[in-house]
Amino acid sequence: MLRHTFLHIPGLGERRERALWRRGIWTWDDLLADPGSSGLPPSLLDQAQVVLRLSREALQRGDVYFFAHHLPVREHWRLFGEFQGVTAYLDIETGMVAHGRQGITVIGLYDGREFQSFIYGQNLDAVERHLRRFDLLVTFNGKSFDLPLIERDLGIPIHQSQIDLRVFLQRLGYRGGLKRIEREWGIVRDDEVVGLTGYDAVLLWERYRRGDVPALERLLAYNRADVVNLEPLMRRGYALARERLWQAALPIMGHPRS
DNA sequence: TATGCAATTTGTGGCGTGGC
DNA sequence: GCCACGCCACAAATTGCATA
């Protein structure tokens, strides 16, 4: 998807990007090979060629930040296709951690194959080291809640590019919270955690603090479901968004190769 | 319930084009 | 060459939303 993207060129918006596709300019290489057929104003065309040469280099060296910096936030989902290898899915739980202080109790991290839990009082400090392995973070409402809290509560700076599924899926017409969208898409949870909410996670941590060890196991299972289920949501959302983009831009001509 | 982000709406300015 | 107009991108202000 990224190679079809021209929105990261300053002065080039959605209309011009679609106009390029309609002219048969599907990729950066197409435009660089035949700039004259782009129909862009001369000054913008010069700028576009410079940015696209830089884009090829950035993609070659796996520089997700180059694109995250230049793309509008609402289009950061386009990063997923090329950068899923450095993507992590993340979700936190909170509760009273010490002396009546509200804080992060559990962080779940999933790279598409392996899931890891980081627990207050046990291994929460290790999360920063593991986060550094990734360049792209996928969350649900994480931009408003999880990631600012990690920065504030744990003092861990979040440098990674981010895709917030709440915003992304809302643009695709899906709203109403993570669990509701999961149900809508037929994603099922284990009996152990089905029906649990974020507030239940707070209560489970309280029970664990009072010595109820199985309560922690259930909390971790809940967090794991929250995190692992982000992956199919991201994959399906990405496929859907790409499909709709082509349909809107090219209702008659059909899809480009991608 | 507070929080913080992005969508939406509205307004502004840059740029290119066409008429004279 | 000048002017008016239209297209387009972008900025500012407001609104809506999901999280534990």
PDB file of C-alpha atoms (C1' of nucleotides) in Angstrom:
ATOM      1  CA  MET A   1       0.000   0.000   0.000  1.00  0.00           C
ATOM      2  CA  LEU A   2       2.804   2.359   0.859  1.00  0.00           C
ATOM      3  CA  ARG A   3       4.245   2.240  -2.663  1.00  0.00           C
ATOM      4  CA  HIS A   4       0.860   3.452  -3.944  1.00  0.00           C
ATOM      5  CA  THR A   5       0.836   6.353  -1.470  1.00  0.00           C
ATOM      6  CA  PHE A   6       1.484   9.947  -2.530  1.00  0.00           C
ATOM      7  CA  LEU A   7      -0.185  11.705   0.409  1.00  0.00           C
ATOM      8  CA  HIS A   8       3.119  12.155   2.221  1.00  0.00           C
ATOM      9  CA  ILE A   9       4.227  14.664  -0.408  1.00  0.00           C
ATOM     10  CA  PRO A  10       3.727  18.229   0.916  1.00  0.00           C
ATOM     11  CA  GLY A  11       1.061  20.014  -1.095  1.00  0.00           C
ATOM     12  CA  LEU A  12      -0.471  16.781  -2.351  1.00  0.00           C
ATOM     13  CA  GLY A  13      -3.798  15.745  -0.813  1.00  0.00           C
ATOM     14  CA  GLU A  14      -6.415  13.049  -1.343  1.00  0.00           C
ATOM     15  CA  ARG A  15      -7.838  14.530  -4.524  1.00  0.00           C
ATOM     16  CA  ARG A  16      -4.514  14.696  -6.298  1.00  0.00           C
ATOM     17  CA  GLU A  17      -3.565  11.223  -5.106  1.00  0.00           C
ATOM     18  CA  ARG A  18      -6.759   9.796  -6.588  1.00  0.00           C
ATOM     19  CA  ALA A  19      -6.221  11.782  -9.757  1.00  0.00           C
ATOM     20  CA  LEU A  20      -2.772  10.164 -10.111  1.00  0.00           C
ATOM     21  CA  TRP A  21      -4.257   6.678  -9.742  1.00  0.00           C
ATOM     22  CA  ARG A  22      -6.909   7.456 -12.344  1.00  0.00           C
ATOM     23  CA  ARG A  23      -4.180   8.509 -14.753  1.00  0.00           C
ATOM     24  CA  GLY A  24      -2.594   5.095 -14.334  1.00  0.00           C
ATOM     25  CA  ILE A  25       0.140   6.248 -11.977  1.00  0.00           C
ATOM     26  CA  TRP A  26      -0.200   3.561  -9.334  1.00  0.00           C
ATOM     27  CA  THR A  27       3.219   3.655  -7.707  1.00  0.00           C
ATOM     28  CA  TRP A  28       6.197   5.885  -6.950  1.00  0.00           C
ATOM     29  CA  ASP A  29       8.103   4.137  -9.741  1.00  0.00           C
ATOM     30  CA  ASP A  30       5.337   4.937 -12.244  1.00  0.00           C
ATOM     31  CA  LEU A  31       5.567   8.638 -11.482  1.00  0.00           C
ATOM     32  CA  LEU A  32       9.356   8.748 -11.507  1.00  0.00           C
ATOM     33  CA  ALA A  33       9.449   6.854 -14.814  1.00  0.00           C
ATOM     34  CA  ASP A  34       6.985   9.180 -16.534  1.00  0.00           C
ATOM     35  CA  PRO A  35       6.578  12.435 -14.604  1.00  0.00           C
ATOM     36  CA  GLY A  36       5.048  14.207 -17.605  1.00  0.00           C
ATOM     37  CA  SER A  37       1.851  12.170 -17.453  1.00  0.00           C
ATOM     38  CA  SER A  38       1.157  13.034 -13.816  1.00  0.00           C
ATOM     39  CA  GLY A  39      -0.812  16.192 -14.545  1.00  0.00           C
ATOM     40  CA  LEU A  40       0.695  17.814 -11.447  1.00  0.00           C
ATOM     41  CA  PRO A  41       1.636  21.517 -11.472  1.00  0.00           C
ATOM     42  CA  PRO A  42       5.364  21.909 -12.260  1.00  0.00           C
ATOM     43  CA  SER A  43       6.534  23.085  -8.826  1.00  0.00           C
ATOM     44  CA  LEU A  44       4.591  20.319  -7.095  1.00  0.00           C
ATOM     45  CA  LEU A  45       5.924  17.745  -9.542  1.00  0.00           C
ATOM     46  CA  ASP A  46       9.519  18.737  -8.750  1.00  0.00           C
ATOM     47  CA  GLN A  47       8.791  18.395  -5.052  1.00  0.00           C
ATOM     48  CA  ALA A  48       7.073  15.044  -5.597  1.00  0.00           C
ATOM     49  CA  GLN A  49      10.052  13.564  -7.423  1.00  0.00           C
ATOM     50  CA  VAL A  50      12.417  14.553  -4.623  1.00  0.00           C
ATOM     51  CA  VAL A  51      10.154  13.098  -1.936  1.00  0.00           C
ATOM     52  CA  LEU A  52       9.564   9.870  -3.857  1.00  0.00           C
ATOM     53  CA  ARG A  53      13.295   9.226  -4.321  1.00  0.00           C
ATOM     54  CA  LEU A  54      13.712   9.726  -0.574  1.00  0.00           C
ATOM     55  CA  SER A  55      10.730   7.420  -0.012  1.00  0.00           C
ATOM     56  CA  ARG A  56      12.344   4.587  -1.953  1.00  0.00           C
ATOM     57  CA  GLU A  57      15.458   4.914   0.168  1.00  0.00           C
ATOM     58  CA  ALA A  58      13.462   5.112   3.395  1.00  0.00           C
ATOM     59  CA  LEU A  59      11.508   1.981   2.523  1.00  0.00           C
ATOM     60  CA  GLN A  60      14.692   0.137   1.631  1.00  0.00           C
ATOM     61  CA  ARG A  61      16.234   0.865   5.026  1.00  0.00           C
ATOM     62  CA  GLY A  62      12.936   0.101   6.851  1.00  0.00           C
ATOM     63  CA  ASP A  63      12.498   3.639   8.121  1.00  0.00           C
ATOM     64  CA  VAL A  64       8.913   3.686   9.409  1.00  0.00           C
ATOM     65  CA  TYR A  65       9.477   7.092  11.021  1.00  0.00           C
ATOM     66  CA  PHE A  66      10.082   8.809   7.705  1.00  0.00           C
ATOM     67  CA  PHE A  67       6.594   7.863   6.553  1.00  0.00           C
ATOM     68  CA  ALA A  68       4.884   8.345   9.928  1.00  0.00           C
ATOM     69  CA  HIS A  69       6.320  11.861  10.042  1.00  0.00           C
ATOM     70  CA  HIS A  70       5.119  12.830   6.573  1.00  0.00           C
ATOM     71  CA  LEU A  71       1.781  10.996   6.415  1.00  0.00           C
ATOM     72  CA  PRO A  72      -1.394  12.451   7.973  1.00  0.00           C
ATOM     73  CA  VAL A  73      -2.203  10.539  11.183  1.00  0.00           C
ATOM     74  CA  ARG A  74      -5.504   9.295   9.752  1.00  0.00           C
ATOM     75  CA  GLU A  75      -3.517   7.465   7.061  1.00  0.00           C
ATOM     76  CA  HIS A  76      -0.958   5.762   9.328  1.00  0.00           C
ATOM     77  CA  TRP A  77      -2.792   2.456   8.773  1.00  0.00           C
ATOM     78  CA  ARG A  78      -1.020   2.354   5.405  1.00  0.00           C
ATOM     79  CA  LEU A  79       2.235   1.637   7.268  1.00  0.00           C
ATOM     80  CA  PHE A  80       0.991  -1.765   8.413  1.00  0.00           C
ATOM     81  CA  GLY A  81       1.515  -3.691   5.180  1.00  0.00           C
ATOM     82  CA  GLU A  82       5.208  -2.931   4.839  1.00  0.00           C
ATOM     83  CA  PHE A  83       6.053  -2.809   8.559  1.00  0.00           C
ATOM     84  CA  GLN A  84       4.123  -5.690  10.155  1.00  0.00           C
ATOM     85  CA  GLY A  85       7.440  -7.346  10.919  1.00  0.00           C
ATOM     86  CA  VAL A  86       8.248  -4.617  13.451  1.00  0.00           C
ATOM     87  CA  THR A  87       4.688  -4.252  14.781  1.00  0.00           C
ATOM     88  CA  ALA A  88       3.553  -4.998  18.345  1.00  0.00           C
ATOM     89  CA  TYR A  89       0.024  -5.117  19.750  1.00  0.00           C
ATOM     90  CA  LEU A  90      -0.362  -3.629  23.218  1.00  0.00           C
ATOM     91  CA  ASP A  91      -2.922  -3.158  25.990  1.00  0.00           C
ATOM     92  CA  ILE A  92      -2.662  -2.156  29.653  1.00  0.00           C
ATOM     93  CA  GLU A  93      -4.721  -2.720  32.798  1.00  0.00           C
ATOM     94  CA  THR A  94      -4.793  -0.400  35.792  1.00  0.00           C
ATOM     95  CA  GLY A  95      -5.670  -0.501  39.483  1.00  0.00           C
ATOM     96  CA  MET A  96      -4.427   0.473  42.925  1.00  0.00           C
ATOM     97  CA  VAL A  97      -0.756  -0.466  42.953  1.00  0.00           C
ATOM     98  CA  ALA A  98       0.579   0.936  46.236  1.00  0.00           C
ATOM     99  CA  HIS A  99      -0.509   3.315  49.033  1.00  0.00           C
ATOM    100  CA  GLY A 100      -3.828   3.963  47.310  1.00  0.00           C
ATOM    101  CA  ARG A 101      -2.093   5.101  44.112  1.00  0.00           C
ATOM    102  CA  GLN A 102      -3.763   4.312  40.767  1.00  0.00           C
ATOM    103  CA  GLY A 103      -1.288   2.924  38.258  1.00  0.00           C
ATOM    104  CA  ILE A 104      -0.523   0.346  35.612  1.00  0.00           C
ATOM    105  CA  THR A 105      -0.883  -3.214  36.897  1.00  0.00           C
ATOM    106  CA  VAL A 106      -0.395  -5.261  33.717  1.00  0.00           C
ATOM    107  CA  ILE A 107       0.898  -4.662  30.205  1.00  0.00           C
ATOM    108  CA  GLY A 108       0.346  -7.233  27.471  1.00  0.00           C
ATOM    109  CA  LEU A 109       2.563  -7.261  24.381  1.00  0.00           C
ATOM    110  CA  TYR A 110       2.078  -9.442  21.288  1.00  0.00           C
ATOM    111  CA  ASP A 111       4.228  -9.524  18.155  1.00  0.00           C
ATOM    112  CA  GLY A 112       1.913 -11.743  16.093  1.00  0.00           C
ATOM    113  CA  ARG A 113       3.506 -14.962  17.321  1.00  0.00           C
ATOM    114  CA  GLU A 114       4.485 -14.585  20.962  1.00  0.00           C
ATOM    115  CA  PHE A 115       2.555 -12.986  23.823  1.00  0.00           C
ATOM    116  CA  GLN A 116       4.211 -11.552  26.918  1.00  0.00           C
ATOM    117  CA  SER A 117       2.797 -10.189  30.176  1.00  0.00           C
ATOM    118  CA  PHE A 118       4.488  -7.539  32.285  1.00  0.00           C
ATOM    119  CA  ILE A 119       3.159  -7.367  35.838  1.00  0.00           C
ATOM    120  CA  TYR A 120       3.508  -4.676  38.497  1.00  0.00           C
ATOM    121  CA  GLY A 121       5.756  -5.889  41.299  1.00  0.00           C
ATOM    122  CA  GLN A 122       7.237  -8.646  39.115  1.00  0.00           C
ATOM    123  CA  ASN A 123       8.652  -7.739  35.708  1.00  0.00           C
ATOM    124  CA  LEU A 124       6.992  -4.460  34.683  1.00  0.00           C
ATOM    125  CA  ASP A 125      10.394  -2.768  34.436  1.00  0.00           C
ATOM    126  CA  ALA A 126      11.367  -5.089  31.590  1.00  0.00           C
ATOM    127  CA  VAL A 127       8.679  -3.760  29.280  1.00  0.00           C
ATOM    128  CA  GLU A 128      10.785  -0.819  28.101  1.00  0.00           C
ATOM    129  CA  ARG A 129      13.522  -3.111  26.816  1.00  0.00           C
ATOM    130  CA  HIS A 130      10.988  -5.268  24.940  1.00  0.00           C
ATOM    131  CA  LEU A 131       9.192  -2.249  23.489  1.00  0.00           C
ATOM    132  CA  ARG A 132      12.424  -1.090  21.861  1.00  0.00           C
ATOM    133  CA  ARG A 133      12.270  -4.071  19.474  1.00  0.00           C
ATOM    134  CA  PHE A 134       9.283  -2.542  17.703  1.00  0.00           C
ATOM    135  CA  ASP A 135       8.745   0.484  15.484  1.00  0.00           C
ATOM    136  CA  LEU A 136       4.951   0.350  15.173  1.00  0.00           C
ATOM    137  CA  LEU A 137       2.415  -0.112  17.992  1.00  0.00           C
ATOM    138  CA  VAL A 138      -1.204  -1.146  17.479  1.00  0.00           C
ATOM    139  CA  THR A 139      -3.675  -0.410  20.294  1.00  0.00           C
ATOM    140  CA  PHE A 140      -7.368   0.218  20.898  1.00  0.00           C
ATOM    141  CA  ASN A 141      -7.821   3.757  22.223  1.00  0.00           C
ATOM    142  CA  GLY A 142      -4.135   3.614  23.084  1.00  0.00           C
ATOM    143  CA  LYS A 143      -3.366   7.096  21.830  1.00  0.00           C
ATOM    144  CA  SER A 144      -5.723   8.553  24.400  1.00  0.00           C
ATOM    145  CA  PHE A 145      -5.281   6.091  27.234  1.00  0.00           C
ATOM    146  CA  ASP A 146      -2.627   3.358  27.234  1.00  0.00           C
ATOM    147  CA  LEU A 147       0.373   5.117  25.717  1.00  0.00           C
ATOM    148  CA  PRO A 148       0.099   8.470  27.573  1.00  0.00           C
ATOM    149  CA  LEU A 149      -0.274   6.466  30.804  1.00  0.00           C
ATOM    150  CA  ILE A 150       2.839   4.403  30.059  1.00  0.00           C
ATOM    151  CA  GLU A 151       4.771   7.624  29.475  1.00  0.00           C
ATOM    152  CA  ARG A 152       3.381   9.323  32.590  1.00  0.00           C
ATOM    153  CA  ASP A 153       3.212   6.407  35.026  1.00  0.00           C
ATOM    154  CA  LEU A 154       6.352   4.505  34.031  1.00  0.00           C
ATOM    155  CA  GLY A 155       8.367   7.355  32.534  1.00  0.00           C
ATOM    156  CA  ILE A 156       8.912   5.381  29.337  1.00  0.00           C
ATOM    157  CA  PRO A 157       9.023   7.616  26.246  1.00  0.00           C
ATOM    158  CA  ILE A 158       7.010   6.194  23.364  1.00  0.00           C
ATOM    159  CA  HIS A 159       8.970   6.843  20.161  1.00  0.00           C
ATOM    160  CA  GLN A 160       7.134   4.250  18.105  1.00  0.00           C
ATOM    161  CA  SER A 161       4.652   5.098  15.397  1.00  0.00           C
ATOM    162  CA  GLN A 162       1.122   4.220  16.425  1.00  0.00           C
ATOM    163  CA  ILE A 163      -2.087   2.924  14.911  1.00  0.00           C
ATOM    164  CA  ASP A 164      -5.123   3.394  17.153  1.00  0.00           C
ATOM    165  CA  LEU A 165      -7.743   0.849  16.087  1.00  0.00           C
ATOM    166  CA  ARG A 166     -10.542   2.763  17.752  1.00  0.00           C
ATOM    167  CA  VAL A 167     -10.060   5.667  15.374  1.00  0.00           C
ATOM    168  CA  PHE A 168      -9.134   3.518  12.391  1.00  0.00           C
ATOM    169  CA  LEU A 169     -12.132   1.174  12.661  1.00  0.00           C
ATOM    170  CA  GLN A 170     -14.465   4.063  13.401  1.00  0.00           C
ATOM    171  CA  ARG A 171     -13.555   5.563  10.036  1.00  0.00           C
ATOM    172  CA  LEU A 172     -14.531   2.239   8.474  1.00  0.00           C
ATOM    173  CA  GLY A 173     -17.927   2.431  10.188  1.00  0.00           C
ATOM    174  CA  TYR A 174     -17.237   0.205  13.214  1.00  0.00           C
ATOM    175  CA  ARG A 175     -17.730   1.788  16.623  1.00  0.00           C
ATOM    176  CA  GLY A 176     -18.850   0.835  20.103  1.00  0.00           C
ATOM    177  CA  GLY A 177     -15.755  -0.467  21.881  1.00  0.00           C
ATOM    178  CA  LEU A 178     -13.358  -3.355  21.378  1.00  0.00           C
ATOM    179  CA  LYS A 179     -15.596  -6.184  22.635  1.00  0.00           C
ATOM    180  CA  ARG A 180     -18.543  -5.109  20.544  1.00  0.00           C
ATOM    181  CA  ILE A 181     -16.489  -4.935  17.340  1.00  0.00           C
ATOM    182  CA  GLU A 182     -14.960  -8.345  18.121  1.00  0.00           C
ATOM    183  CA  ARG A 183     -18.462  -9.840  18.383  1.00  0.00           C
ATOM    184  CA  GLU A 184     -19.545  -8.097  15.201  1.00  0.00           C
ATOM    185  CA  TRP A 185     -16.614  -9.694  13.366  1.00  0.00           C
ATOM    186  CA  GLY A 186     -17.161 -13.124  14.887  1.00  0.00           C
ATOM    187  CA  ILE A 187     -14.033 -13.111  17.059  1.00  0.00           C
ATOM    188  CA  VAL A 188     -14.779 -15.234  20.139  1.00  0.00           C
ATOM    189  CA  ARG A 189     -13.161 -15.196  23.595  1.00  0.00           C
ATOM    190  CA  ASP A 190     -12.492 -18.107  25.946  1.00  0.00           C
ATOM    191  CA  ASP A 191     -15.248 -18.874  28.482  1.00  0.00           C
ATOM    192  CA  GLU A 192     -12.842 -17.848  31.249  1.00  0.00           C
ATOM    193  CA  VAL A 193     -12.793 -14.209  30.159  1.00  0.00           C
ATOM    194  CA  VAL A 194     -15.956 -13.746  28.105  1.00  0.00           C
ATOM    195  CA  GLY A 195     -18.080 -10.885  29.458  1.00  0.00           C
ATOM    196  CA  LEU A 196     -15.259  -9.324  31.494  1.00  0.00           C
ATOM    197  CA  THR A 197     -14.735  -5.537  31.192  1.00  0.00           C
ATOM    198  CA  GLY A 198     -11.954  -3.132  32.037  1.00  0.00           C
ATOM    199  CA  TYR A 199     -13.571  -2.445  35.369  1.00  0.00           C
ATOM    200  CA  ASP A 200     -13.530  -6.183  36.159  1.00  0.00           C
ATOM    201  CA  ALA A 201      -9.787  -6.053  35.526  1.00  0.00           C
ATOM    202  CA  VAL A 202      -9.468  -3.449  38.296  1.00  0.00           C
ATOM    203  CA  LEU A 203     -11.458  -5.670  40.670  1.00  0.00           C
ATOM    204  CA  LEU A 204      -9.416  -8.773  39.769  1.00  0.00           C
ATOM    205  CA  TRP A 205      -6.208  -6.929  40.612  1.00  0.00           C
ATOM    206  CA  GLU A 206      -7.680  -5.925  43.986  1.00  0.00           C
ATOM    207  CA  ARG A 207      -8.507  -9.564  44.714  1.00  0.00           C
ATOM    208  CA  TYR A 208      -4.982 -10.578  43.738  1.00  0.00           C
ATOM    209  CA  ARG A 209      -3.541  -7.902  46.057  1.00  0.00           C
ATOM    210  CA  ARG A 210      -5.457  -9.535  48.904  1.00  0.00           C
ATOM    211  CA  GLY A 211      -3.890 -12.900  48.140  1.00  0.00           C
ATOM    212  CA  ASP A 212      -6.206 -14.383  45.496  1.00  0.00           C
ATOM    213  CA  VAL A 213      -3.629 -15.774  43.024  1.00  0.00           C
ATOM    214  CA  PRO A 214      -6.185 -17.279  40.584  1.00  0.00           C
ATOM    215  CA  ALA A 215      -7.598 -13.746  40.188  1.00  0.00           C
ATOM    216  CA  LEU A 216      -4.284 -12.682  38.644  1.00  0.00           C
ATOM    217  CA  GLU A 217      -4.368 -15.654  36.274  1.00  0.00           C
ATOM    218  CA  ARG A 218      -7.811 -14.580  35.113  1.00  0.00           C
ATOM    219  CA  LEU A 219      -6.691 -10.967  34.755  1.00  0.00           C
ATOM    220  CA  LEU A 220      -3.736 -12.049  32.610  1.00  0.00           C
ATOM    221  CA  ALA A 221      -6.026 -14.185  30.466  1.00  0.00           C
ATOM    222  CA  TYR A 222      -8.337 -11.197  30.016  1.00  0.00           C
ATOM    223  CA  ASN A 223      -5.444  -8.927  29.044  1.00  0.00           C
ATOM    224  CA  ARG A 224      -4.116 -11.561  26.671  1.00  0.00           C
ATOM    225  CA  ALA A 225      -7.479 -11.749  24.889  1.00  0.00           C
ATOM    226  CA  ASP A 226      -7.585  -7.951  24.617  1.00  0.00           C
ATOM    227  CA  VAL A 227      -4.123  -7.863  23.064  1.00  0.00           C
ATOM    228  CA  VAL A 228      -4.106 -10.928  20.828  1.00  0.00           C
ATOM    229  CA  ASN A 229      -7.478 -10.042  19.311  1.00  0.00           C
ATOM    230  CA  LEU A 230      -6.065  -6.732  18.094  1.00  0.00           C
ATOM    231  CA  GLU A 231      -4.154  -8.583  15.400  1.00  0.00           C
ATOM    232  CA  PRO A 232      -7.121  -9.976  13.413  1.00  0.00           C
ATOM    233  CA  LEU A 233      -8.873  -6.631  13.814  1.00  0.00           C
ATOM    234  CA  MET A 234      -5.854  -4.840  12.356  1.00  0.00           C
ATOM    235  CA  ARG A 235      -5.494  -7.316   9.506  1.00  0.00           C
ATOM    236  CA  ARG A 236      -9.137  -7.179   8.527  1.00  0.00           C
ATOM    237  CA  GLY A 237      -9.297  -3.420   8.955  1.00  0.00           C
ATOM    238  CA  TYR A 238      -6.250  -2.994   6.739  1.00  0.00           C
ATOM    239  CA  ALA A 239      -7.691  -5.200   3.996  1.00  0.00           C
ATOM    240  CA  LEU A 240     -11.038  -3.417   4.199  1.00  0.00           C
ATOM    241  CA  ALA A 241      -9.527   0.069   4.129  1.00  0.00           C
ATOM    242  CA  ARG A 242      -7.379  -0.777   1.128  1.00  0.00           C
ATOM    243  CA  GLU A 243     -10.333  -2.270  -0.709  1.00  0.00           C
ATOM    244  CA  ARG A 244     -12.504   0.778  -0.054  1.00  0.00           C
ATOM    245  CA  LEU A 245      -9.767   3.153  -1.125  1.00  0.00           C
ATOM    246  CA  TRP A 246      -9.472   1.462  -4.502  1.00  0.00           C
ATOM    247  CA  GLN A 247     -13.231   1.310  -4.900  1.00  0.00           C
ATOM    248  CA  ALA A 248     -13.605   5.018  -4.162  1.00  0.00           C
ATOM    249  CA  ALA A 249     -10.752   6.014  -6.429  1.00  0.00           C
ATOM    250  CA  LEU A 250     -11.318   3.585  -9.289  1.00  0.00           C
ATOM    251  CA  PRO A 251     -14.970   2.574  -9.411  1.00  0.00           C
ATOM    252  CA  ILE A 252     -14.779   1.378 -13.002  1.00  0.00           C
ATOM    253  CA  MET A 253     -11.148   0.674 -13.817  1.00  0.00           C
ATOM    254  CA  GLY A 254     -10.513  -2.011 -11.211  1.00  0.00           C
ATOM    255  CA  HIS A 255      -7.624  -2.548  -8.846  1.00  0.00           C
ATOM    256  CA  PRO A 256      -3.937  -1.949  -9.325  1.00  0.00           C
ATOM    257  CA  ARG A 257      -1.537  -4.793  -8.776  1.00  0.00           C
ATOM    258  CA  SER A 258      -0.549  -4.833  -5.104  1.00  0.00           C
TER     259      SER A 258
ATOM    260  C1'  DT B   1     -15.479  10.554  35.473  1.00  0.00           C
ATOM    261  C1'  DA B   2     -11.264  12.628  33.439  1.00  0.00           C
ATOM    262  C1'  DT B   3      -8.436  12.248  29.764  1.00  0.00           C
ATOM    263  C1'  DG B   4      -6.563  13.031  25.242  1.00  0.00           C
ATOM    264  C1'  DC B   5      -6.892  12.153  20.586  1.00  0.00           C
ATOM    265  C1'  DA B   6      -8.798  12.679  15.904  1.00  0.00           C
ATOM    266  C1'  DA B   7     -12.967  13.674  13.018  1.00  0.00           C
ATOM    267  C1'  DT B   8     -15.687  17.285  11.461  1.00  0.00           C
ATOM    268  C1'  DT B   9     -16.601  21.899  10.230  1.00  0.00           C
ATOM    269  C1'  DT B  10     -15.284  26.284   8.779  1.00  0.00           C
ATOM    270  C1'  DG B  11     -12.174  29.655   7.152  1.00  0.00           C
ATOM    271  C1'  DT B  12      -7.788  31.097   4.851  1.00  0.00           C
ATOM    272  C1'  DG B  13      -4.078  31.332   1.649  1.00  0.00           C
ATOM    273  C1'  DG B  14      -1.193  29.578  -2.244  1.00  0.00           C
ATOM    274  C1'  DC B  15      -1.073  28.373  -6.799  1.00  0.00           C
ATOM    275  C1'  DG B  16      -2.411  27.732 -11.620  1.00  0.00           C
ATOM    276  C1'  DT B  17      -5.335  28.920 -15.420  1.00  0.00           C
ATOM    277  C1'  DG B  18      -7.884  31.596 -18.671  1.00  0.00           C
ATOM    278  C1'  DG B  19      -9.708  35.982 -20.405  1.00  0.00           C
ATOM    279  C1'  DC B  20      -8.580  40.410 -21.726  1.00  0.00           C
TER     280       DC B  20
ATOM    281  C1'  DG C   1       1.168  41.599 -17.673  1.00  0.00           C
ATOM    282  C1'  DC C   2      -2.853  41.995 -14.845  1.00  0.00           C
ATOM    283  C1'  DC C   3      -6.886  40.363 -12.775  1.00  0.00           C
ATOM    284  C1'  DA C   4     -10.528  37.209 -11.303  1.00  0.00           C
ATOM    285  C1'  DC C   5     -11.700  32.806 -10.404  1.00  0.00           C
ATOM    286  C1'  DG C   6     -11.484  28.005  -8.922  1.00  0.00           C
ATOM    287  C1'  DC C   7      -9.093  24.211  -6.998  1.00  0.00           C
ATOM    288  C1'  DC C   8      -6.701  22.370  -3.398  1.00  0.00           C
ATOM    289  C1'  DA C   9      -4.247  21.837   0.979  1.00  0.00           C
ATOM    290  C1'  DC C  10      -3.932  23.173   5.467  1.00  0.00           C
ATOM    291  C1'  DA C  11      -4.950  25.541  10.073  1.00  0.00           C
ATOM    292  C1'  DA C  12      -8.037  26.579  13.910  1.00  0.00           C
ATOM    293  C1'  DA C  13     -12.004  25.634  16.687  1.00  0.00           C
ATOM    294  C1'  DT C  14     -15.482  22.509  18.132  1.00  0.00           C
ATOM    295  C1'  DT C  15     -17.449  17.954  18.922  1.00  0.00           C
ATOM    296  C1'  DG C  16     -17.553  12.987  19.769  1.00  0.00           C
ATOM    297  C1'  DC C  17     -15.695   8.892  21.579  1.00  0.00           C
ATOM    298  C1'  DA C  18     -13.718   4.758  24.388  1.00  0.00           C
ATOM    299  C1'  DT C  19     -10.575   3.661  27.981  1.00  0.00           C
ATOM    300  C1'  DA C  20      -9.696   1.402  33.384  1.00  0.00           C
TER     301       DA C  20
END
